[in-house]
Amino acid sequence: MAEIQIKNVAKSFGAYQALHDINLTIADQEFMVLLGASGCGKSTLLRIIAGLETATAGEVWIGGRRIDHLSPKDRGIAMVFQNYAVFPHLTVFENIGFGLRMQKLPNDEVTRRVERVATLMHIEQLLKRYSGELSGGQRQRVAVARALAMEPDVILMDEPLSNLDALLRMEMRAELKGVLAESKTTAIYVTHDQVEAMSMADRISVMHQGRIVQAASPIEVYRNPSAEFVASFIGNPPMNFLKATPAGDGKWSVAGQVMDGPRADRPHLQFAIRPEDIQPAEQGLTATAKVVEPLGAHLLVTCEVDGSLFRAVLDSDMVVRPGETLTLAPQADRVRWFDPETTKAVA
Amino acid sequence: MNAGILPYVLILPVTLFLCVFFLYPFVLVAQQAFSDGSNFTLENFREITSHWKFPISLKNTLLLAAAVVPVQLALALLMATMVTRMQKGRDIVLYIWTIPLGISDLAAGIIWLAIFDQSGFLNSMMSGMGLIDKPLNLLSYQNPGIVFLAIALAEIWRATAIMLVILVAGIGLIPKEYYEAAEVFGASPWKRFLRITLPLLRPSLQTALVLRVILAFEIFAVVAALGGTLFPVLMGETYSYQFDLLNNRAAAAMALIILAISIGFTLIILRVLRVPKGASI
């Protein structure tokens, strides 16, 4: 059992507060992704769990044991680094076996484990090579194999795929997910790539300015963002926002259209809808098409509604010309509302 | 101009300079060493190697190098590791540590002579503390061990910084991520030094050792200041053949022997510390 509990963790670098009061519980064998833009604190949090950084306050527990005062090697973790950190002076075999040698395991045990994970990562034919003779993708595999060979309770990954080209990244994404699920370890995976996060995670923690804004399943984060930041960060293109004014009795006026909304006593709300949850209709928001991008699978139309930018993903068979006026209807059950003051979702 | 020729044209002046002022004199020295005035001969080498002082000076030179270079290597590694860990004031410490590099070797020898001399600091201190009644002549033929120690100390003091500078630059090239990975995978600070720093530092270690070992075989002024004729070394013998005995053919032969030793050790160092193909940073 390797449940991870992060309790009230804070970190400051001098006057700069990198993490504010982080609380997070990651279940045993869960694949947790820390997602956020660069500088949001996601890597700092990972490094605190790894023991490469010391938290200014708070506690970290793994498997019911407090570990934040222990050195990295005593935490039951292994890590995959962004630049792989495959030691250039050691062969692939010795790289994968590095941690096992440090534990002074007998030779035959080291060989057995290295060969097992090398086969798992499809690099068994590279064991005698040095990292200078490997491609980026192969180095990545060595780095993952080195972590798996430790048979750790927790694997920490810091943007492990960000240095690979797009095609390889997609391939490794699926493979990594499979391998980690099989190894039954708890995984924390840091990335700024939302596609990676959505496709791999059991749960995503969206981070912003040193705080966890939302921690939920990928579909929950996508469908029911808890704050405006999540709504605008997740999804490509991101959610559309329009200003809504109260029209009495739970109704709100959005760009001249009156819609059902929450019964909230606020001077304004933000109306939000995903671009793919919009259809052309008889009745709806009046939009002027500005840019039309045929993307093959669908048509991305950037329009102007009520003076704001508004994107719609439409059927690729539709013919839309720039300057044309469209009537677009948001799918009612997919509409979300945010309080502009707190930026939080309003039900 | 043709881009393929341009690089060669650009290095032409320095190539000419090297040929005229280094290669040509070297050929002349080699010629002298292997001739008796007109014919090819090995007589010069036979003469110097059969002289009673040759084995002693060869032994002294090698012993000194064997005593000084490892200590310098260990010290330079220690100092380089300390300097790289410093957050502030790193440059100032580095500058202070490299001051001895700016002093000529003869001056360095004289500084240490001022310490070990009969009327030097060491004698004054010991007599001030009441350890001795009258000043001792430390650097005399009766104390070969102290003479050796004084020379070794002066060399260590004078020339460790050249290795330090090279090693500091080399350590700076090792990415921090390797240390973090080693730490996560269970390597203690000492293990990280042995398993990460040392192997990744091999190219810098090569440069530092080659440079230092060659300079160690050329030791002359420090020995002249502290040991005089008590401690003959190869370079001192070369000097005395040339200027005291006015035998420039023997001096040339001595110079070639020192060169051969230097080349030999350089090849050994390059071989032992070689980085396998594909294994560099």
XYZ file of C-alpha atoms in Angstrom:
628
model
C 0.000 0.000 0.000
C 1.456 3.333 -0.992
C -1.101 6.014 -0.431
C 0.472 9.455 -0.561
C -0.731 12.213 1.710
C 0.428 15.768 1.323
C -0.566 17.825 4.322
C -0.374 21.621 4.408
C 2.817 21.710 2.353
C 4.183 25.184 1.639
C 7.435 26.257 0.051
C 9.019 29.653 -0.290
C 12.232 30.629 -2.031
C 13.249 33.774 -0.137
C 10.348 36.189 -0.478
C 8.766 34.178 -3.282
C 6.021 31.798 -2.200
C 6.154 28.896 -4.658
C 3.568 26.675 -2.935
C 0.683 27.676 -0.670
C -0.795 25.186 1.761
C -1.050 22.144 -0.535
C -3.307 19.312 0.620
C -3.655 16.255 -1.553
C -4.270 12.564 -1.064
C -3.250 10.159 -3.800
C -4.667 6.657 -3.551
C -2.584 3.498 -3.772
C -1.807 2.644 -7.432
C -3.429 5.835 -8.613
C -1.969 7.714 -11.593
C -2.014 11.352 -10.530
C -1.041 14.099 -12.940
C 0.039 17.524 -11.702
C -0.921 19.845 -14.521
C -0.147 23.522 -14.863
C 1.753 26.165 -16.767
C 5.455 26.632 -16.101
C 6.133 28.312 -12.758
C 2.902 27.062 -11.165
C 4.797 24.999 -8.579
C 4.091 21.521 -9.943
C 7.761 20.538 -10.269
C 8.548 22.010 -6.848
C 5.817 19.859 -5.305
C 7.189 16.766 -7.046
C 10.720 17.552 -5.874
C 9.465 17.967 -2.302
C 7.891 14.503 -2.492
C 11.168 13.174 -3.950
C 13.240 14.829 -1.245
C 15.243 16.980 -3.646
C 13.668 20.084 -2.098
C 12.686 20.676 1.511
C 9.232 22.040 2.240
C 9.058 25.218 4.308
C 6.037 23.780 6.124
C 3.802 20.724 6.074
C 4.166 16.963 5.986
C 4.449 14.252 3.345
C 3.320 10.713 4.112
C 3.776 7.632 1.934
C 2.094 4.366 2.874
C 1.218 5.621 6.349
C 4.793 6.672 7.108
C 5.913 10.257 7.415
C 8.832 10.661 4.996
C 9.551 14.380 4.612
C 12.542 14.198 6.962
C 14.031 11.128 5.213
C 16.657 11.230 2.480
C 15.362 10.400 -1.038
C 16.696 6.848 -0.972
C 14.694 5.948 2.138
C 11.360 7.128 0.771
C 10.535 4.143 -1.438
C 10.423 6.316 -4.530
C 12.013 6.311 -7.962
C 12.088 9.191 -10.376
C 12.161 9.853 -14.115
C 13.748 13.172 -14.972
C 12.856 15.620 -17.723
C 16.274 15.357 -19.390
C 16.368 11.639 -18.561
C 19.595 11.984 -16.513
C 20.833 8.727 -18.009
C 24.442 8.572 -16.805
C 26.661 8.992 -19.858
C 29.633 7.077 -18.426
C 27.668 3.924 -17.674
C 26.206 1.390 -20.060
C 22.450 1.013 -20.313
C 22.732 -2.087 -18.108
C 24.630 -0.228 -15.388
C 22.265 2.733 -15.650
C 19.226 0.556 -15.050
C 21.057 -1.305 -12.303
C 22.444 1.842 -10.644
C 19.936 1.965 -7.803
C 20.152 -1.803 -7.262
C 23.953 -1.622 -7.020
C 23.594 1.179 -4.477
C 21.392 -1.168 -2.446
C 24.214 -3.739 -2.731
C 21.930 -6.403 -4.201
C 23.724 -9.576 -5.327
C 24.885 -9.670 -8.943
C 22.423 -12.273 -10.186
C 19.515 -10.364 -8.660
C 20.666 -7.152 -10.382
C 20.958 -8.997 -13.704
C 17.547 -10.609 -13.273
C 15.798 -7.319 -12.493
C 17.620 -5.289 -15.166
C 16.797 -7.868 -17.828
C 13.168 -8.013 -16.760
C 12.547 -4.259 -16.992
C 14.674 -3.949 -20.136
C 12.410 -6.503 -21.813
C 9.369 -4.658 -20.510
C 10.633 -1.406 -22.042
C 11.855 -3.135 -25.251
C 15.489 -2.118 -24.798
C 17.002 -5.539 -24.080
C 19.172 -5.250 -27.212
C 20.683 -1.948 -26.009
C 22.069 -3.087 -22.654
C 25.742 -2.794 -23.661
C 25.462 0.664 -25.213
C 26.302 4.053 -23.752
C 23.733 6.842 -23.666
C 25.625 8.782 -26.356
C 24.712 6.007 -28.773
C 20.990 6.157 -28.001
C 18.177 8.227 -29.483
C 16.040 10.472 -27.276
C 13.262 7.908 -27.197
C 15.643 5.112 -26.206
C 17.136 7.230 -23.434
C 13.618 7.870 -22.207
C 13.026 4.128 -22.040
C 16.251 3.646 -20.093
C 15.180 6.309 -17.610
C 11.807 4.615 -17.085
C 13.421 1.180 -16.841
C 15.859 2.472 -14.212
C 12.913 3.690 -12.130
C 10.945 0.451 -12.570
C 13.958 -1.704 -11.660
C 13.811 -0.242 -8.148
C 10.333 -1.775 -7.751
C 9.366 1.390 -5.884
C 6.145 2.170 -4.048
C 5.898 5.444 -5.931
C 7.216 6.592 -9.286
C 7.676 10.321 -9.762
C 7.905 11.687 -13.291
C 8.904 15.235 -14.141
C 7.771 16.068 -17.695
C 9.253 12.791 -18.922
C 7.966 13.081 -22.486
C 8.504 16.772 -23.125
C 11.774 16.300 -25.019
C 10.377 13.773 -27.487
C 8.888 14.592 -30.865
C 5.110 14.556 -31.222
C 4.710 11.094 -32.748
C 7.044 9.403 -30.273
C 5.326 11.204 -27.420
C 1.961 9.768 -28.399
C 3.443 6.281 -28.632
C 5.263 6.539 -25.284
C 2.164 7.974 -23.599
C 0.155 4.844 -24.229
C 3.069 2.537 -23.456
C 3.956 4.293 -20.224
C 0.365 4.148 -19.055
C 0.227 0.411 -19.708
C 3.560 -0.334 -18.042
C 2.720 1.699 -14.949
C -0.709 0.132 -14.568
C 0.911 -3.295 -14.725
C 3.624 -2.420 -12.215
C 0.947 -1.497 -9.645
C 2.893 1.493 -8.372
C 1.441 4.817 -7.402
C 2.531 7.418 -9.948
C 2.816 11.179 -9.846
C 3.344 12.705 -13.220
C 4.149 16.366 -13.818
C 3.293 17.914 -17.157
C 2.179 21.127 -18.799
C 0.614 19.173 -21.656
C -3.113 18.823 -21.123
C -3.466 16.090 -23.734
C -0.924 14.018 -21.832
C -2.778 14.739 -18.603
C -6.208 13.893 -19.988
C -5.118 10.696 -21.701
C -2.980 9.213 -18.914
C -4.373 10.330 -15.580
C -6.731 8.616 -13.185
C -6.953 12.021 -11.586
C -5.611 15.451 -12.529
C -4.554 18.150 -10.082
C -4.665 21.439 -11.896
C -2.188 23.855 -10.339
C -2.064 27.610 -10.635
C 0.203 30.067 -8.833
C 1.295 27.593 -6.181
C -2.155 26.247 -5.404
C -4.158 23.190 -6.450
C -7.243 24.644 -8.098
C -8.995 21.375 -8.798
C -8.202 17.719 -8.291
C -10.595 15.406 -10.075
C -10.912 12.820 -12.843
C -10.004 14.057 -16.338
C -13.601 14.096 -17.528
C -14.745 15.920 -14.395
C -12.025 18.538 -14.812
C -13.053 18.932 -18.424
C -16.815 18.960 -17.958
C -17.125 20.651 -14.580
C -14.154 22.947 -14.081
C -14.282 24.301 -10.550
C -12.840 27.674 -11.512
C -12.417 29.928 -14.509
C -8.694 29.133 -14.648
C -9.343 25.405 -15.119
C -12.001 26.130 -17.733
C -9.655 28.287 -19.760
C -6.555 26.099 -19.221
C -8.059 22.729 -20.142
C -9.397 22.125 -23.606
C -8.069 23.175 -26.951
C -9.553 25.536 -28.000
C -10.478 26.624 -24.454
C -13.928 27.360 -23.086
C -15.781 30.428 -24.289
C -16.758 33.083 -21.760
C -19.483 35.719 -22.071
C -20.721 38.254 -19.563
C -24.173 37.530 -18.141
C -26.469 39.999 -16.373
C -29.377 38.947 -14.117
C -32.805 38.803 -15.758
C -34.653 37.765 -12.587
C -35.804 34.448 -11.171
C -32.784 32.348 -12.095
C -32.636 33.721 -15.605
C -29.604 35.453 -17.062
C -29.179 37.599 -20.125
C -26.218 36.598 -22.308
C -25.545 38.677 -25.430
C -29.227 39.578 -25.620
C -30.394 35.978 -25.103
C -32.181 35.033 -21.899
C -31.157 31.640 -20.509
C -31.794 29.513 -17.441
C -29.005 29.809 -14.917
C -28.254 29.524 -11.252
C -30.305 31.365 -8.670
C -27.442 33.512 -7.455
C -27.612 37.034 -6.082
C -24.725 38.495 -8.096
C -24.471 41.636 -10.244
C -22.760 39.619 -12.993
C -21.854 36.056 -13.848
C -19.616 34.551 -16.499
C -21.434 32.309 -18.925
C -19.140 29.516 -20.199
C -19.503 26.914 -22.921
C -17.063 24.600 -24.695
C -16.628 25.278 -28.427
C -17.765 21.754 -29.310
C -20.998 22.144 -27.321
C -22.362 24.710 -29.734
C -24.627 24.023 -32.714
C -26.033 26.283 -35.383
C -29.767 26.758 -34.720
C -32.799 28.921 -35.469
C -32.549 30.627 -32.113
C -29.415 31.467 -30.194
C -26.425 33.793 -29.889
C -25.761 36.070 -32.827
C -22.163 35.570 -33.956
C -20.108 37.177 -36.693
C -17.574 34.774 -38.185
C -14.049 36.215 -38.253
C -11.700 33.333 -39.032
C -12.672 29.972 -40.466
C -10.216 27.069 -40.067
C -11.120 23.747 -41.719
C -9.250 21.169 -39.599
C -10.412 18.077 -41.422
C -12.292 16.369 -38.614
C -14.213 19.541 -37.927
C -14.464 23.225 -38.690
C -13.110 25.715 -36.184
C -14.861 29.065 -36.472
C -13.631 32.045 -34.489
C -16.409 34.584 -34.182
C -17.336 37.682 -32.298
C -20.304 37.581 -29.936
C -21.258 40.697 -27.995
C -17.794 42.133 -28.533
C -15.990 39.036 -27.182
C -14.024 36.311 -28.906
C -16.086 33.150 -29.264
C -14.997 29.860 -30.822
C -17.220 27.171 -32.185
C -16.270 23.697 -33.394
C -18.739 22.874 -36.128
C -19.337 20.001 -38.509
C -16.744 19.890 -41.276
C -19.475 19.757 -43.940
C -20.703 23.237 -43.027
C -19.790 26.113 -45.274
C -19.021 29.319 -43.383
C -17.419 32.427 -44.824
C -15.679 35.141 -42.836
C -18.019 38.052 -42.180
C -21.098 35.813 -42.251
C -23.586 36.091 -39.374
C -24.393 32.820 -37.588
C -26.951 31.909 -34.979
C -25.352 29.526 -32.491
C -27.142 27.649 -29.740
C -25.209 26.343 -26.706
C -26.170 22.877 -25.532
C -28.114 23.708 -22.349
C -26.751 20.924 -20.088
C -23.173 21.818 -20.957
C -23.408 25.490 -19.972
C -21.376 26.440 -16.868
C -21.433 29.600 -14.779
C -18.619 31.339 -12.908
C -18.599 34.128 -10.354
C -16.311 36.842 -11.786
C -15.329 37.980 -8.286
C -14.160 34.653 -6.848
C -13.615 33.058 -10.323
C -15.219 29.925 -8.817
C -17.969 27.890 -10.452
C -21.554 28.679 -9.464
C -24.074 25.842 -9.555
C 37.672 32.969 -51.356
C 36.963 29.271 -51.430
C 35.410 28.402 -48.051
C 37.242 25.074 -48.001
C 40.687 26.709 -48.105
C 39.918 29.636 -45.816
C 40.450 27.850 -42.485
C 43.909 26.700 -43.601
C 44.839 30.185 -44.767
C 43.747 31.568 -41.408
C 45.890 29.163 -39.394
C 48.860 29.621 -41.734
C 50.523 32.452 -39.735
C 50.471 30.522 -36.474
C 51.629 27.368 -38.252
C 54.599 29.252 -39.686
C 55.353 30.740 -36.276
C 55.323 27.297 -34.672
C 57.513 25.829 -37.400
C 60.116 28.586 -37.197
C 60.290 28.985 -33.440
C 59.397 25.528 -32.118
C 59.722 22.798 -34.689
C 63.008 24.055 -36.205
C 64.810 24.548 -32.872
C 63.518 21.158 -31.774
C 65.012 19.517 -34.860
C 68.296 21.299 -34.130
C 68.296 20.003 -30.540
C 67.561 16.478 -31.751
C 70.374 16.790 -34.289
C 72.800 17.887 -31.578
C 71.738 15.083 -29.290
C 72.389 12.431 -31.933
C 75.647 13.759 -33.378
C 79.297 14.083 -32.420
C 79.715 17.120 -34.651
C 79.408 15.392 -37.992
C 78.209 11.778 -37.656
C 75.139 10.090 -36.135
C 75.940 8.646 -32.710
C 74.362 7.519 -29.454
C 77.541 8.500 -27.597
C 75.902 11.570 -25.962
C 73.193 9.405 -24.408
C 75.791 6.854 -23.301
C 77.798 9.638 -21.688
C 74.976 11.172 -19.669
C 73.321 7.911 -18.601
C 76.611 6.437 -17.427
C 77.369 9.464 -15.270
C 76.957 8.674 -11.550
C 74.500 11.537 -11.037
C 72.050 10.368 -13.734
C 70.297 7.555 -11.835
C 70.057 9.773 -8.742
C 68.561 12.699 -10.615
C 66.156 10.420 -12.499
C 65.082 8.780 -9.244
C 64.689 12.164 -7.513
C 62.611 13.586 -10.358
C 60.296 10.572 -10.476
C 60.021 10.389 -6.678
C 59.141 14.047 -6.467
C 56.499 13.717 -9.163
C 55.126 10.594 -7.456
C 54.917 12.407 -4.119
C 53.654 15.764 -5.325
C 51.151 15.021 -8.114
C 48.798 12.678 -6.181
C 48.678 15.110 -3.250
C 47.966 17.962 -5.643
C 45.275 15.925 -7.381
C 43.545 15.098 -4.105
C 43.832 18.673 -2.865
C 42.616 20.144 -6.157
C 39.624 17.781 -6.195
C 38.768 18.664 -2.617
C 39.140 22.388 -3.229
C 37.189 22.240 -6.515
C 34.326 20.369 -4.829
C 34.265 22.923 -2.027
C 34.324 25.875 -4.404
C 31.500 24.508 -6.577
C 29.301 24.068 -3.515
C 29.738 27.694 -2.433
C 26.770 29.955 -2.967
C 28.532 33.263 -2.402
C 32.112 34.505 -2.594
C 33.101 31.644 -4.887
C 35.093 33.859 -7.240
C 37.017 35.572 -4.442
C 38.036 32.239 -2.914
C 39.086 31.004 -6.332
C 41.187 34.123 -6.947
C 42.909 33.818 -3.572
C 43.647 30.139 -4.112
C 45.171 30.843 -7.505
C 47.526 33.613 -6.309
C 50.543 31.226 -6.129
C 50.083 30.644 -9.877
C 51.088 34.250 -10.507
C 54.425 33.813 -8.729
C 57.431 32.530 -10.647
C 58.770 29.176 -9.526
C 62.088 30.661 -8.446
C 60.274 33.250 -6.299
C 58.172 30.451 -4.841
C 61.342 28.541 -4.022
C 62.814 31.620 -2.308
C 59.625 32.130 -0.261
C 59.913 28.577 1.077
C 63.639 29.054 1.575
C 62.741 31.974 3.845
C 60.696 29.524 5.900
C 63.161 26.617 6.117
C 66.402 28.624 6.149
C 68.685 28.577 9.196
C 67.515 32.121 10.027
C 64.028 31.508 8.616
C 60.498 31.641 10.032
C 60.383 28.011 11.062
C 63.579 28.254 13.132
C 62.443 31.555 14.716
C 59.092 30.031 15.587
C 60.548 26.869 17.089
C 63.071 28.806 19.129
C 60.388 31.306 20.185
C 58.318 28.393 21.475
C 61.365 27.046 23.269
C 61.508 23.839 21.229
C 65.144 24.365 20.183
C 68.173 26.114 21.752
C 69.870 27.248 18.573
C 68.753 27.496 14.948
C 68.990 24.247 12.978
C 70.352 23.959 9.469
C 67.308 22.110 8.136
C 68.226 22.177 4.467
C 71.606 20.447 4.816
C 72.945 17.167 3.436
C 72.319 15.634 6.864
C 68.548 16.083 6.457
C 67.685 14.759 2.948
C 64.148 14.014 4.139
C 63.532 17.623 5.144
C 65.004 18.897 1.875
C 62.645 16.601 -0.020
C 59.704 17.680 2.157
C 60.475 21.380 1.669
C 60.660 21.000 -2.101
C 57.454 18.940 -2.195
C 55.612 21.479 -0.015
C 56.762 24.382 -2.170
C 55.629 22.579 -5.321
C 52.260 21.704 -3.825
C 51.773 25.262 -2.646
C 52.831 26.710 -5.983
C 51.169 24.518 -8.590
C 48.012 22.938 -7.150
C 45.929 25.840 -8.403
C 46.553 25.034 -12.060
C 44.785 21.695 -11.526
C 42.145 23.389 -9.400
C 41.207 25.820 -12.164
C 40.849 23.035 -14.733
C 38.829 20.828 -12.381
C 36.483 23.648 -11.312
C 35.700 24.293 -14.974
C 35.183 20.554 -15.532
C 32.855 20.098 -12.549
C 30.834 23.069 -13.784
C 30.105 21.129 -16.980
C 28.441 18.208 -15.187
C 24.649 18.682 -15.270
C 22.997 18.914 -11.842
C 20.378 16.372 -12.867
C 22.923 13.521 -12.709
C 23.527 14.253 -9.042
C 19.813 14.427 -8.336
C 19.242 11.135 -10.130
C 22.111 9.520 -8.219
C 20.705 10.851 -4.950
C 17.204 9.565 -5.665
C 18.628 6.153 -6.599
C 20.446 5.922 -3.306
C 23.995 7.225 -3.753
C 25.494 8.890 -0.674
C 27.511 12.123 -1.154
C 30.742 10.082 -1.206
C 29.273 7.589 -3.702
C 28.090 10.491 -5.867
C 31.631 11.828 -5.892
C 33.074 8.416 -6.783
C 30.401 7.250 -9.223
C 29.364 10.532 -10.876
C 31.888 13.328 -10.385
C 35.101 11.362 -10.945
C 34.079 9.441 -14.072
C 32.406 12.450 -15.678
C 35.451 14.540 -14.847
C 37.797 12.264 -16.820
C 38.433 14.729 -19.694
C 39.376 17.475 -17.209
C 41.403 15.041 -15.121
C 43.330 14.094 -18.247
C 44.175 17.698 -19.053
C 45.060 18.578 -15.479
C 47.228 15.492 -14.941
C 49.051 15.725 -18.271
C 49.856 19.362 -17.650
C 50.879 18.786 -14.061
C 52.973 15.663 -14.702
C 54.890 17.346 -17.538
C 55.571 20.333 -15.299
C 56.674 17.982 -12.514
C 59.357 16.447 -14.765
C 60.561 19.920 -15.627
C 61.003 20.961 -11.996
C 64.101 23.145 -11.674
C 63.947 26.537 -9.945
C 62.230 25.411 -6.741
C 64.809 22.637 -6.365
C 67.656 25.050 -7.129
C 66.448 27.465 -4.436
C 65.777 24.895 -1.719
C 68.069 21.977 -2.428
C 70.861 23.433 -4.527
C 73.199 20.583 -5.409
C 71.908 18.415 -2.529
C 68.992 17.207 -4.577
C 69.928 16.680 -8.235
C 67.027 16.504 -10.706
C 67.006 15.914 -14.477
C 66.367 19.538 -15.412
C 69.109 20.763 -13.073
C 71.570 18.326 -14.696
C 70.554 19.577 -18.143
C 71.277 23.118 -16.995
C 74.682 22.205 -15.619
C 75.686 20.319 -18.818
C 74.764 23.352 -20.876
C 76.122 26.185 -18.755
C 78.656 24.734 -16.283
C 80.217 22.005 -18.407
C 79.482 23.768 -21.738
C 78.545 20.401 -23.251
C 75.533 21.337 -25.349
C 75.285 17.899 -27.010
C 74.847 16.213 -23.626
C 72.358 18.892 -22.599
C 70.387 18.240 -25.772
C 70.384 14.508 -25.046
C 69.139 15.186 -21.505
C 66.353 17.372 -22.888
C 65.252 14.555 -25.199
C 65.205 12.057 -22.338
C 62.940 14.377 -20.325
C 60.741 14.764 -23.398
C 60.528 10.988 -23.831
C 59.523 10.501 -20.195
C 56.874 13.228 -20.535
C 55.444 11.677 -23.700
C 55.414 8.273 -22.063
C 53.463 9.453 -19.039
C 51.105 11.536 -21.187
C 50.219 8.424 -23.199
C 49.643 6.434 -20.009
C 47.361 9.147 -18.574
C 45.386 9.455 -21.803
C 44.987 5.683 -21.941
C 43.985 5.161 -18.311
C 41.489 8.053 -18.253
C 40.071 7.549 -21.726
C 36.338 8.012 -22.217
C 34.760 5.194 -24.267
C 32.986 6.175 -27.476
C 29.477 7.436 -26.803
C 30.133 7.823 -23.074
C 30.906 11.541 -22.905
C 28.506 14.081 -21.406
